[in-house]
């Protein structure tokens, strides 16, 4: 069974940076993507970014494009989300997930527990 554990969240001032990590363990499949999603209180879970594990191809939500960078370390089975120029609207619980390259959370089968990111104004 695939397991994912997020870390690196915290409180940061607007304009600051955070780096989230997602450690993956257990069995995986060859053609898959790692995705980052976020969910604010009372809101739906929104797509943030995804990366192909094999090719490294990336895709970003418009709201974070140019500010966030997703990457992976294959040797460590870890995916990262570097978040720069953070805004208060970035405040949410951030989740790592395994899927097949979709931007919809419905297409991701395995999820981490989430890590809180709070951006103060």
PDB file of C-alpha atoms in Angstrom:
ATOM      1  CA  UNK A   1       0.000   0.000   0.000  1.00  0.00           C
ATOM      2  CA  UNK A   2       1.281   3.456  -0.935  1.00  0.00           C
ATOM      3  CA  UNK A   3       1.799   5.873   1.923  1.00  0.00           C
ATOM      4  CA  UNK A   4       2.522   9.593   1.729  1.00  0.00           C
ATOM      5  CA  UNK A   5       3.618  11.918   4.510  1.00  0.00           C
ATOM      6  CA  UNK A   6       3.739  15.693   4.055  1.00  0.00           C
ATOM      7  CA  UNK A   7       5.912  18.025   6.085  1.00  0.00           C
ATOM      8  CA  UNK A   8       7.291  21.554   6.002  1.00  0.00           C
ATOM      9  CA  UNK A   9       4.183  23.612   6.620  1.00  0.00           C
ATOM     10  CA  UNK A  10       4.062  26.496   9.027  1.00  0.00           C
ATOM     11  CA  UNK A  11       3.350  30.172   9.540  1.00  0.00           C
ATOM     12  CA  UNK A  12       4.964  32.685   7.225  1.00  0.00           C
ATOM     13  CA  UNK A  13       4.512  36.366   6.441  1.00  0.00           C
ATOM     14  CA  UNK A  14       3.168  37.429   3.063  1.00  0.00           C
ATOM     15  CA  UNK A  15       5.990  37.489   0.550  1.00  0.00           C
ATOM     16  CA  UNK A  16       7.877  34.753   2.346  1.00  0.00           C
ATOM     17  CA  UNK A  17       8.709  31.206   1.330  1.00  0.00           C
ATOM     18  CA  UNK A  18       8.129  27.646   2.465  1.00  0.00           C
ATOM     19  CA  UNK A  19       9.243  24.298   1.125  1.00  0.00           C
ATOM     20  CA  UNK A  20       6.905  21.343   1.521  1.00  0.00           C
ATOM     21  CA  UNK A  21       8.068  17.746   1.320  1.00  0.00           C
ATOM     22  CA  UNK A  22       6.148  14.559   0.601  1.00  0.00           C
ATOM     23  CA  UNK A  23       7.821  11.267   1.418  1.00  0.00           C
ATOM     24  CA  UNK A  24       6.400   8.271  -0.461  1.00  0.00           C
ATOM     25  CA  UNK A  25       6.676   4.644   0.592  1.00  0.00           C
ATOM     26  CA  UNK A  26       5.143   1.357  -0.480  1.00  0.00           C
ATOM     27  CA  UNK A  27       4.280   0.038  -3.917  1.00  0.00           C
ATOM     28  CA  UNK A  28       3.781   2.421  -6.818  1.00  0.00           C
ATOM     29  CA  UNK A  29       3.055   2.108 -10.546  1.00  0.00           C
ATOM     30  CA  UNK A  30       5.296   3.219 -13.392  1.00  0.00           C
ATOM     31  CA  UNK A  31       3.167   5.815 -15.197  1.00  0.00           C
ATOM     32  CA  UNK A  32       1.935   8.141 -12.499  1.00  0.00           C
ATOM     33  CA  UNK A  33       2.071  11.714 -11.300  1.00  0.00           C
ATOM     34  CA  UNK A  34       2.580  13.302  -7.933  1.00  0.00           C
ATOM     35  CA  UNK A  35       0.203  16.125  -7.200  1.00  0.00           C
ATOM     36  CA  UNK A  36      -0.116  18.873  -4.635  1.00  0.00           C
ATOM     37  CA  UNK A  37      -3.571  20.041  -3.625  1.00  0.00           C
ATOM     38  CA  UNK A  38      -4.769  22.461  -0.999  1.00  0.00           C
ATOM     39  CA  UNK A  39      -7.949  22.954   0.963  1.00  0.00           C
ATOM     40  CA  UNK A  40      -8.987  25.971   2.999  1.00  0.00           C
ATOM     41  CA  UNK A  41     -11.678  25.716   5.703  1.00  0.00           C
ATOM     42  CA  UNK A  42     -15.116  25.386   4.125  1.00  0.00           C
ATOM     43  CA  UNK A  43     -13.625  25.167   0.632  1.00  0.00           C
ATOM     44  CA  UNK A  44     -13.158  22.366  -1.872  1.00  0.00           C
ATOM     45  CA  UNK A  45      -9.815  20.738  -2.414  1.00  0.00           C
ATOM     46  CA  UNK A  46      -8.038  22.582  -5.243  1.00  0.00           C
ATOM     47  CA  UNK A  47      -5.256  21.511  -7.550  1.00  0.00           C
ATOM     48  CA  UNK A  48      -1.928  23.274  -7.056  1.00  0.00           C
ATOM     49  CA  UNK A  49       0.736  21.447  -9.070  1.00  0.00           C
ATOM     50  CA  UNK A  50       1.693  18.040 -10.420  1.00  0.00           C
ATOM     51  CA  UNK A  51       4.791  16.328 -11.749  1.00  0.00           C
ATOM     52  CA  UNK A  52       5.378  13.169 -13.773  1.00  0.00           C
ATOM     53  CA  UNK A  53       7.569  10.857 -11.755  1.00  0.00           C
ATOM     54  CA  UNK A  54       9.293   9.481 -14.839  1.00  0.00           C
ATOM     55  CA  UNK A  55       9.687  12.521 -17.104  1.00  0.00           C
ATOM     56  CA  UNK A  56       9.619  15.371 -14.625  1.00  0.00           C
ATOM     57  CA  UNK A  57       7.013  17.254 -16.651  1.00  0.00           C
ATOM     58  CA  UNK A  58       5.168  19.776 -14.521  1.00  0.00           C
ATOM     59  CA  UNK A  59       1.840  21.550 -14.541  1.00  0.00           C
ATOM     60  CA  UNK A  60       0.640  24.374 -12.303  1.00  0.00           C
ATOM     61  CA  UNK A  61      -2.576  26.039 -11.372  1.00  0.00           C
ATOM     62  CA  UNK A  62      -2.764  29.598 -12.675  1.00  0.00           C
ATOM     63  CA  UNK A  63      -2.984  30.913  -9.135  1.00  0.00           C
ATOM     64  CA  UNK A  64       0.507  29.646  -8.261  1.00  0.00           C
ATOM     65  CA  UNK A  65       2.273  29.721 -11.616  1.00  0.00           C
ATOM     66  CA  UNK A  66       5.552  31.597 -11.400  1.00  0.00           C
ATOM     67  CA  UNK A  67       5.592  31.421  -7.604  1.00  0.00           C
ATOM     68  CA  UNK A  68       5.558  27.693  -6.815  1.00  0.00           C
ATOM     69  CA  UNK A  69       7.895  24.997  -8.097  1.00  0.00           C
ATOM     70  CA  UNK A  70       7.234  21.272  -7.868  1.00  0.00           C
ATOM     71  CA  UNK A  71      10.152  18.864  -8.049  1.00  0.00           C
ATOM     72  CA  UNK A  72      11.050  15.315  -7.134  1.00  0.00           C
ATOM     73  CA  UNK A  73      14.030  13.361  -5.888  1.00  0.00           C
ATOM     74  CA  UNK A  74      13.637   9.864  -7.293  1.00  0.00           C
ATOM     75  CA  UNK A  75      16.378   8.405  -5.118  1.00  0.00           C
ATOM     76  CA  UNK A  76      14.655   9.631  -1.968  1.00  0.00           C
ATOM     77  CA  UNK A  77      11.109   8.931  -3.191  1.00  0.00           C
ATOM     78  CA  UNK A  78      10.240  12.468  -2.242  1.00  0.00           C
ATOM     79  CA  UNK A  79       8.363  15.254  -3.985  1.00  0.00           C
ATOM     80  CA  UNK A  80       8.749  18.910  -3.032  1.00  0.00           C
ATOM     81  CA  UNK A  81       6.759  22.071  -3.392  1.00  0.00           C
ATOM     82  CA  UNK A  82       8.824  25.240  -3.174  1.00  0.00           C
ATOM     83  CA  UNK A  83       6.481  28.116  -2.446  1.00  0.00           C
ATOM     84  CA  UNK A  84       7.751  31.656  -2.942  1.00  0.00           C
ATOM     85  CA  UNK A  85       6.050  35.043  -2.789  1.00  0.00           C
ATOM     86  CA  UNK A  86       3.356  33.588  -0.585  1.00  0.00           C
ATOM     87  CA  UNK A  87       0.029  35.366  -0.301  1.00  0.00           C
ATOM     88  CA  UNK A  88      -2.659  35.160   2.393  1.00  0.00           C
ATOM     89  CA  UNK A  89      -4.906  33.369  -0.104  1.00  0.00           C
ATOM     90  CA  UNK A  90      -2.354  30.549  -0.177  1.00  0.00           C
ATOM     91  CA  UNK A  91      -3.392  29.671   3.381  1.00  0.00           C
ATOM     92  CA  UNK A  92      -4.684  26.097   3.409  1.00  0.00           C
ATOM     93  CA  UNK A  93      -3.914  22.537   4.319  1.00  0.00           C
ATOM     94  CA  UNK A  94      -1.637  21.183   1.608  1.00  0.00           C
ATOM     95  CA  UNK A  95      -1.924  17.556   0.531  1.00  0.00           C
ATOM     96  CA  UNK A  96       0.350  15.348  -1.531  1.00  0.00           C
ATOM     97  CA  UNK A  97      -1.237  12.659  -3.710  1.00  0.00           C
ATOM     98  CA  UNK A  98      -0.528   9.991  -6.346  1.00  0.00           C
ATOM     99  CA  UNK A  99      -2.498   9.988  -9.600  1.00  0.00           C
ATOM    100  CA  UNK A 100      -2.268   9.826 -13.386  1.00  0.00           C
ATOM    101  CA  UNK A 101      -1.567  13.406 -14.374  1.00  0.00           C
ATOM    102  CA  UNK A 102      -4.989  14.925 -13.851  1.00  0.00           C
ATOM    103  CA  UNK A 103      -5.767  18.215 -12.149  1.00  0.00           C
ATOM    104  CA  UNK A 104      -8.804  16.709 -10.443  1.00  0.00           C
ATOM    105  CA  UNK A 105      -8.528  15.302  -6.946  1.00  0.00           C
ATOM    106  CA  UNK A 106     -10.980  12.564  -7.985  1.00  0.00           C
ATOM    107  CA  UNK A 107      -8.218  10.981 -10.087  1.00  0.00           C
ATOM    108  CA  UNK A 108      -5.780  10.577  -7.214  1.00  0.00           C
ATOM    109  CA  UNK A 109      -5.892   7.358  -5.262  1.00  0.00           C
ATOM    110  CA  UNK A 110      -3.449   7.908  -2.419  1.00  0.00           C
ATOM    111  CA  UNK A 111      -3.200  10.904  -0.129  1.00  0.00           C
ATOM    112  CA  UNK A 112      -1.055  12.182   2.659  1.00  0.00           C
ATOM    113  CA  UNK A 113      -2.395  13.556   5.921  1.00  0.00           C
ATOM    114  CA  UNK A 114      -1.837  17.177   4.965  1.00  0.00           C
ATOM    115  CA  UNK A 115       0.327  19.967   6.329  1.00  0.00           C
ATOM    116  CA  UNK A 116      -0.923  23.398   7.356  1.00  0.00           C
ATOM    117  CA  UNK A 117       0.356  26.499   5.586  1.00  0.00           C
ATOM    118  CA  UNK A 118      -0.666  29.840   7.051  1.00  0.00           C
ATOM    119  CA  UNK A 119       0.319  33.119   5.397  1.00  0.00           C
ATOM    120  CA  UNK A 120      -0.190  36.267   7.437  1.00  0.00           C
ATOM    121  CA  UNK A 121      -0.900  39.646   5.880  1.00  0.00           C
TER     122      UNK A 121
END
